[in-house]
Coordinates of C-alpha atoms and ligand atoms in Angstrom, one line a residue:
X22 CA 32.1 -115.2 1.3
X23 CA 35.2 -114.9 3.5
X24 CA 35.2 -112.1 6.1
X25 CA 38.1 -111.2 8.3
X26 CA 37.3 -109.9 11.8
X27 CA 40.0 -107.7 13.4
X28 CA 39.9 -106.6 17.1
X29 CA 42.8 -104.3 18.0
X30 CA 43.5 -103.5 21.6
X31 CA 46.3 -101.4 23.0
X32 CA 48.9 -104.2 22.8
X33 CA 47.2 -106.9 20.7
X34 CA 45.5 -107.5 17.4
X35 CA 43.1 -110.5 17.4
X36 CA 41.7 -111.9 14.2
X37 CA 39.3 -114.5 13.0
X38 CA 38.4 -115.6 9.4
X39 CA 34.9 -116.7 8.7
X40 CA 32.9 -118.2 5.9
X41 CA 29.8 -116.3 6.8
X42 CA 27.4 -118.2 4.6
X43 CA 28.3 -121.4 6.4
X44 CA 28.7 -119.7 9.7
X45 CA 32.1 -121.4 10.1
X46 CA 35.4 -120.1 11.5
X47 CA 38.4 -121.1 9.4
X48 CA 41.1 -119.9 11.7
X49 CA 41.7 -117.4 14.4
X50 CA 44.7 -116.0 16.3
X51 CA 46.4 -112.9 17.6
X52 CA 49.5 -110.8 17.6
X53 CA 50.2 -110.3 21.3
X54 CA 52.6 -107.9 23.1
X55 CA 52.7 -105.4 20.3
X56 CA 55.4 -102.8 20.9
X57 CA 57.3 -104.9 23.4
X58 CA 60.7 -106.4 22.7
X59 CA 59.3 -109.8 22.0
X60 CA 55.9 -110.2 20.5
X61 CA 54.0 -113.4 19.8
X62 CA 52.1 -114.5 16.7
X63 CA 49.4 -117.0 17.5
X64 CA 47.7 -119.0 14.8
X65 CA 44.9 -121.4 15.4
X66 CA 43.3 -123.0 12.3
X67 CA 40.0 -124.6 12.9
X68 CA 40.3 -128.2 14.1
X69 CA 44.1 -128.0 14.4
X70 CA 46.5 -127.2 17.2
X71 CA 47.5 -123.7 17.9
X72 CA 51.0 -122.5 17.1
X73 CA 52.7 -119.7 18.9
X74 CA 56.0 -118.2 17.7
X75 CA 58.1 -115.3 18.8
X76 CA 58.3 -112.3 16.5
X77 CA 59.0 -108.6 16.4
X78 CA 56.0 -106.3 16.1
X79 CA 56.5 -102.7 16.8
X80 CA 53.0 -101.4 15.9
X81 CA 49.6 -102.4 14.7
X82 CA 50.5 -101.9 11.0
X83 CA 53.1 -104.6 11.3
X84 CA 50.6 -106.7 13.2
X85 CA 48.2 -106.6 10.3
X86 CA 51.0 -107.5 7.9
X87 CA 51.9 -110.5 10.1
X88 CA 48.2 -111.6 10.1
X89 CA 48.1 -111.3 6.3
X90 CA 51.4 -113.3 5.9
X91 CA 50.0 -116.0 8.2
X92 CA 46.7 -116.2 6.3
X93 CA 48.4 -116.6 2.9
X94 CA 51.4 -118.7 4.1
X95 CA 52.1 -121.3 1.4
X96 CA 52.3 -124.2 3.9
X97 CA 49.8 -123.6 6.6
X98 CA 47.7 -120.6 5.5
X99 CA 44.1 -120.9 4.6
X100 CA 44.0 -118.2 1.9
X101 CA 45.5 -118.3 -1.6
X102 CA 45.3 -114.5 -2.0
X103 CA 44.4 -111.6 0.3
X104 CA 41.8 -110.6 -2.3
X105 CA 39.8 -113.7 -1.4
X106 CA 38.7 -111.7 1.6
X107 CA 35.5 -109.9 0.7
X108 CA 35.4 -107.5 3.7
X109 CA 37.1 -106.7 7.0
X110 CA 35.0 -106.1 10.1
X111 CA 36.6 -104.1 12.9
X112 CA 35.6 -104.0 16.5
X113 CA 35.5 -100.4 17.5
X114 CA 34.7 -99.6 21.1
X115 CA 33.3 -96.1 20.9
X116 CA 30.9 -94.7 18.4
X117 CA 29.5 -91.9 20.6
X118 CA 26.0 -90.8 19.8
X119 CA 26.6 -90.9 16.1
X120 CA 26.5 -94.6 15.4
X121 CA 23.5 -96.8 16.3
X122 CA 24.6 -99.6 14.0
X123 CA 27.5 -101.0 12.1
X124 CA 28.8 -99.0 9.1
X125 CA 31.0 -99.1 6.1
X126 CA 34.1 -97.1 6.8
X127 CA 34.9 -94.0 4.7
X128 CA 36.9 -90.8 5.4
X129 CA 33.9 -89.3 7.3
X130 CA 33.5 -92.4 9.5
X131 CA 37.2 -92.4 10.2
X132 CA 37.1 -88.8 11.3
X133 CA 34.2 -89.6 13.7
X134 CA 36.1 -92.6 15.2
X135 CA 39.1 -90.3 15.7
X136 CA 36.8 -87.8 17.4
X137 CA 35.5 -90.4 19.8
X138 CA 39.1 -91.2 20.8
X139 CA 38.5 -88.4 23.4
X140 CA 35.9 -90.6 25.0
X141 CA 37.8 -93.9 24.7
X142 CA 41.5 -92.9 24.7
X143 CA 42.7 -96.5 25.4
X144 CA 40.4 -98.2 22.9
X145 CA 39.7 -96.2 19.8
X146 CA 43.3 -95.3 18.8
X147 CA 44.5 -98.9 18.3
X148 CA 41.3 -99.6 16.4
X149 CA 42.1 -96.7 14.1
X150 CA 45.6 -98.1 13.6
X151 CA 44.2 -101.5 12.7
X152 CA 41.7 -100.0 10.2
X153 CA 44.5 -98.0 8.6
X154 CA 46.7 -101.0 8.4
X155 CA 43.9 -103.1 6.8
X156 CA 43.1 -100.3 4.3
X157 CA 46.8 -100.5 3.2
X158 CA 47.3 -104.2 3.2
X159 CA 43.8 -105.3 2.0
X160 CA 43.6 -102.6 -0.6
X161 CA 40.2 -102.1 -2.1
X162 CA 38.5 -104.5 0.3
X163 CA 35.6 -102.8 2.1
X164 CA 36.2 -102.1 5.8
X165 CA 33.3 -102.1 8.3
X166 CA 33.2 -100.7 11.9
X167 CA 31.1 -102.5 14.5
X168 CA 30.7 -100.4 17.6
X169 CA 30.5 -101.7 21.2
X170 CA 28.3 -98.7 22.0
X171 CA 25.9 -98.9 19.1
X172 CA 23.4 -101.5 20.5
X173 CA 22.8 -99.3 23.6
X174 CA 21.9 -96.2 21.6
X175 CA 18.3 -97.2 22.0
X176 CA 18.4 -96.4 25.7
X177 CA 16.0 -93.6 26.7
X178 CA 17.4 -90.4 28.0
X179 CA 16.1 -91.1 31.5
X180 CA 18.4 -94.2 31.5
X181 CA 21.5 -92.5 30.0
X182 CA 21.5 -89.1 31.7
X183 CA 23.7 -88.5 34.7
X184 CA 22.6 -86.3 37.6
X185 CA 25.3 -83.6 37.0
X186 CA 24.8 -80.2 35.4
X187 CA 23.3 -80.7 32.0
X188 CA 25.8 -78.3 30.4
X189 CA 28.5 -81.0 30.9
X190 CA 26.5 -83.4 28.8
X191 CA 26.3 -80.7 26.1
X192 CA 29.9 -79.7 26.4
X193 CA 31.7 -83.0 26.9
X194 CA 29.0 -85.6 25.9
X195 CA 29.1 -87.0 29.4
X196 CA 26.3 -89.6 29.6
X197 CA 25.9 -93.4 29.9
X198 CA 26.9 -95.1 26.7
X199 CA 27.3 -98.8 27.7
X200 CA 29.7 -101.3 26.2
X201 CA 29.8 -105.0 25.2
X202 CA 26.9 -104.1 22.9
X203 CA 27.8 -106.6 20.2
X204 CA 27.8 -109.4 22.9
X205 CA 24.5 -108.3 24.4
X206 CA 22.9 -108.2 20.9
X207 CA 24.2 -111.7 20.2
X208 CA 23.1 -113.0 23.6
X209 CA 19.6 -111.6 23.3
X210 CA 19.2 -112.9 19.8
X211 CA 20.4 -116.3 20.8
X212 CA 18.0 -116.3 23.8
X213 CA 15.0 -115.5 21.6
X214 CA 16.1 -118.4 19.4
X215 CA 16.3 -120.8 22.4
X216 CA 12.9 -119.6 23.6
X217 CA 11.5 -120.2 20.1
X218 CA 10.2 -116.6 19.8
X219 CA 10.9 -113.6 17.5
X220 CA 13.3 -111.3 19.3
X221 CA 10.7 -108.5 19.2
X222 CA 8.5 -110.5 21.5
X223 CA 10.9 -111.2 24.3
X224 CA 12.4 -109.3 27.2
X225 CA 15.8 -110.5 28.2
X226 CA 18.3 -109.6 30.9
X227 CA 21.7 -110.3 29.3
X228 CA 24.5 -111.0 31.8
X229 CA 28.0 -110.9 30.2
X230 CA 30.6 -112.0 32.8
X231 CA 34.2 -112.0 31.4
X232 CA 37.2 -110.0 32.5
X233 CA 34.9 -107.1 32.0
X234 CA 31.4 -107.6 33.2
X235 CA 28.2 -105.9 32.2
X236 CA 24.5 -106.5 32.2
X237 CA 21.8 -105.2 29.9
X238 CA 18.0 -104.9 30.0
X239 CA 16.8 -105.8 26.4
X240 CA 13.2 -105.2 25.6
X241 CA 12.0 -106.7 22.2
X242 CA 15.6 -106.8 20.9
X243 CA 16.4 -103.2 22.0
X244 CA 18.7 -102.2 24.9
X245 CA 16.9 -100.0 27.3
X246 CA 19.5 -99.9 30.1
X247 CA 22.9 -101.3 30.8
X248 CA 25.4 -101.3 33.7
X249 CA 28.5 -99.9 32.1
X250 CA 28.4 -96.1 31.7
X251 CA 30.5 -93.2 30.3
X252 CA 33.4 -95.7 30.5
X253 CA 33.4 -99.5 31.1
X254 CA 34.1 -98.8 34.8
X255 CA 30.5 -98.4 36.0
X256 CA 28.3 -101.3 37.2
X257 CA 29.2 -104.8 38.2
X258 CA 32.3 -105.8 40.0
X259 CA 34.9 -107.0 37.4
X260 CA 38.3 -108.7 37.3
X261 CA 40.2 -105.5 38.0
X262 CA 37.5 -102.8 37.8
X263 CA 35.6 -101.5 40.8
X264 CA 32.2 -101.0 39.2
X265 CA 29.7 -98.9 41.1
X266 CA 30.8 -96.9 44.2
X267 CA 30.1 -93.5 45.7
X268 CA 32.0 -91.0 43.4
X269 CA 33.1 -89.1 46.5
X270 CA 35.5 -92.1 47.2
X271 CA 37.5 -90.8 44.2
X272 CA 38.0 -87.3 45.4
X273 CA 38.6 -88.5 49.0
X274 CA 41.3 -91.0 48.0
X275 CA 43.0 -88.5 45.7
X276 CA 43.3 -86.1 48.6
X277 CA 44.1 -88.6 51.3
X278 CA 46.8 -90.4 49.2
X279 CA 47.9 -87.3 47.4
X280 CA 47.5 -89.0 44.0
X281 CA 46.7 -87.6 40.6
X282 CA 44.0 -88.6 38.1
X283 CA 46.2 -91.0 36.1
X284 CA 47.0 -93.0 39.3
X285 CA 43.5 -92.9 40.5
X286 CA 42.3 -94.1 37.1
X287 CA 44.8 -97.0 37.4
X288 CA 43.5 -98.0 40.9
X289 CA 39.9 -98.1 39.7
X290 CA 40.6 -99.9 36.4
X291 CA 43.5 -102.2 37.1
X292 CA 43.8 -102.8 40.9
X293 CA 40.2 -103.1 42.0
X294 CA 37.4 -105.6 41.5
X295 CA 38.0 -109.3 42.3
X296 CA 41.8 -108.5 42.4
X297 CA 41.4 -105.5 44.7
X298 CA 39.1 -107.2 47.2
X299 CA 40.7 -110.7 47.3
X300 CA 44.3 -109.5 47.0
X301 CA 44.8 -112.8 45.1
X302 CA 43.9 -112.5 41.5
X303 CA 41.5 -111.0 38.9
X304 CA 40.9 -114.5 37.6
X305 CA 37.7 -116.2 38.8
X306 CA 39.4 -119.6 38.7
X307 CA 41.9 -118.4 41.4
X308 CA 39.0 -116.9 43.4
X309 CA 37.2 -120.3 43.3
X310 CA 40.4 -122.0 44.5
X311 CA 40.7 -119.4 47.3
X312 CA 37.1 -120.3 48.4
X313 CA 38.1 -124.0 48.5
X314 CA 41.0 -123.1 50.8
X315 CA 38.8 -121.1 53.1
X316 CA 40.3 -117.7 52.1
X317 CA 38.1 -115.0 53.7
X318 CA 38.9 -112.3 51.2
X319 CA 38.4 -114.6 48.2
X320 CA 35.0 -115.3 49.8
X321 CA 34.2 -111.6 50.1
X322 CA 35.2 -110.9 46.5
X323 CA 33.0 -113.7 45.3
X324 CA 30.1 -112.6 47.4
X325 CA 30.3 -109.0 46.3
X326 CA 30.5 -110.2 42.7
X327 CA 27.4 -112.3 42.9
X328 CA 25.4 -109.9 45.2
X329 CA 25.8 -107.1 42.7
X330 CA 24.7 -109.2 39.8
X331 CA 21.5 -110.1 41.8
X332 CA 20.9 -106.4 42.5
X333 CA 21.2 -105.4 38.8
X334 CA 18.9 -108.3 37.7
X335 CA 16.3 -107.0 40.3
X336 CA 16.6 -103.5 39.0
X337 CA 16.3 -104.5 35.4
X338 CA 13.3 -106.7 36.2
X339 CA 11.7 -103.6 37.5
X340 CA 12.6 -101.6 34.4
X341 CA 11.4 -104.3 32.0
X342 CA 8.2 -105.2 33.9
X343 CA 8.3 -108.8 32.5
X344 CA 11.3 -111.0 32.1
X345 CA 11.3 -114.0 29.7
X346 CA 14.9 -115.0 30.3
X347 CA 18.0 -114.2 32.2
X348 CA 21.0 -115.2 30.1
X349 CA 24.6 -115.8 31.3
X350 CA 27.6 -115.6 29.0
X351 CA 31.3 -114.8 29.0
X352 CA 34.2 -116.8 30.5
X353 CA 32.6 -116.7 34.0
X354 CA 29.0 -116.9 32.9
X355 CA 29.7 -120.0 30.8
X356 CA 32.0 -121.8 33.2
X357 CA 30.8 -121.2 36.7
X358 CA 27.3 -122.7 36.8
X359 CA 27.1 -122.3 40.6
X360 CA 26.7 -118.5 40.1
X361 CA 23.7 -119.0 37.8
X362 CA 22.2 -121.6 40.2
X363 CA 22.5 -119.3 43.2
X364 CA 21.0 -116.4 41.4
X365 CA 18.2 -118.6 40.0
X366 CA 17.3 -120.0 43.4
X367 CA 17.3 -116.5 44.9
X368 CA 15.3 -114.7 42.2
X369 CA 12.9 -117.4 41.0
X370 CA 10.1 -116.3 43.4
X371 CA 10.4 -112.7 42.1
X372 CA 10.8 -113.4 38.4
X373 CA 8.2 -116.2 38.3
X374 CA 8.2 -119.7 37.0
X375 CA 8.0 -118.7 33.3
X376 CA 11.3 -116.9 33.3
X377 CA 14.1 -119.1 31.9
X378 CA 17.7 -119.0 33.2
X379 CA 19.9 -119.8 30.2
X380 CA 23.6 -120.0 29.4
X381 CA 24.9 -119.2 25.9
X382 CA 28.4 -119.0 24.4
X383 CA 28.7 -115.4 23.2
X384 CA 30.3 -114.9 19.8
X385 CA 30.9 -111.2 19.1
X386 CA 33.3 -112.1 16.3
X387 CA 30.6 -114.0 14.3
X388 CA 28.2 -111.1 14.7
X389 CA 30.9 -108.6 13.5
X390 CA 31.5 -110.9 10.5
X391 CA 27.7 -111.1 9.7
X392 CA 27.3 -107.3 10.0
X393 CA 30.3 -106.9 7.6
X394 CA 28.9 -109.5 5.2
X395 CA 25.5 -107.8 5.1
X396 CA 26.9 -104.3 4.6
X397 CA 29.4 -105.4 1.9
X398 CA 26.6 -107.4 0.0
X399 CA 24.3 -104.4 0.2
X400 CA 26.9 -102.0 -1.1
X401 CA 28.0 -104.3 -4.0
Ligands
ADP511 P1 37.3 -111.4 28.1 O1 36.4 -110.5 28.8 O2 38.7 -111.0 28.2 O3 36.8 -111.9 26.8 P2 36.5 -114.1 29.1 O4 35.1 -113.9 28.6 O5 37.4 -115.1 28.5 O6 37.3 -112.7 29.1 O7 36.4 -114.3 30.7 C1 37.6 -114.3 31.5 C2 37.1 -114.8 32.9 O8 36.5 -116.0 32.8 C3 38.2 -114.9 33.9 O9 37.9 -114.4 35.1 C4 38.4 -116.4 34.0 O10 38.8 -116.8 35.3 C5 37.0 -116.9 33.8 N1 37.0 -118.3 33.4 C6 37.4 -118.8 32.2 N2 37.3 -120.1 32.2 C7 36.8 -120.5 33.5 C8 36.5 -121.7 34.1 N3 36.7 -122.9 33.5 N4 36.1 -121.7 35.4 C9 36.0 -120.5 36.1 N5 36.2 -119.3 35.5 C10 36.6 -119.3 34.2

């Protein structure tokens, strides 16, 4: 059964086509720089070289058309007909408190995703455009929404409530939601597999370190706490996001620099983190080169990054009581073994000798494809 996975961001539409029964990826790619004068169509069939060509793509509807045309291209495409696709799975960032699992998309679900755009104004609108595009282009093919927030809906209220007047939770739904849920679900399942135990029997601290970074305490396959919050800004230091800080810094800076909420938002989301501290880059590879060259601010950025991961693991060990594995994933988690080594050396006495320190390659797309497959099969 062929399942297409679509992940629409503000200026990109990534896709991957899976044969879910065989757990194989047939091809993947992206339309990049949507809405700019020159866009790119990237196509990468499994086992072959990637091609990248210039194109014009004003919006996500056109992006989905370009993806369809690439998939059924007579020479290089992998599909004979769009109707060979049995389901399309969409990554949707925010499902609010309404969705604790993936769901088939109908008019009611679309309305809810639109409603949650208020909570994720940068993320849900492009996903909606992608879904609408796919409904038009893959007519009659079931569409499934897989939410970043869904996995964390098992968090107890004591973990997700903020210490502000309760009326704001009621009025604006302000609470911790957590993100990267599909990745943390995949990582904790994979960890259980590596430990040779049913997922219900293991406690895992899942550490996702990519451009965005988050960490989750997963007890018996259920998320009970996570570092990202109302938005993806809370928690660990990230490529360009500040992570945790005293919220009074925000009001202080807005007054001191005479800046409005949009600019402040941009500082915290796009100019902070590894980039903000180092002044060099948001990319860990550049920070590591900076360390080699003895750059003091690259050293500070790296140290803050690692220190905060240690603190969160300590906190989540306290929350879980017993930890069977600490699992690293994401571009940094998978490629910078010295971070795992340092954390392991430091935390081993606290976590005990039975706790494993693992690295897994996260695969959110595969999990989206599997959820889509299961829902489509069940509904057929
Ligand atoms: P995203 O969150 O966008 O999916 P990734 O999971 O690909 O991002 O992670 C991107 C981060 O991983 C960047 O900071 C990048 O520097 C880092 N990274 C990727 N490959 C390496 C590597 N070989 N060595 C060090 N860091 C790496």
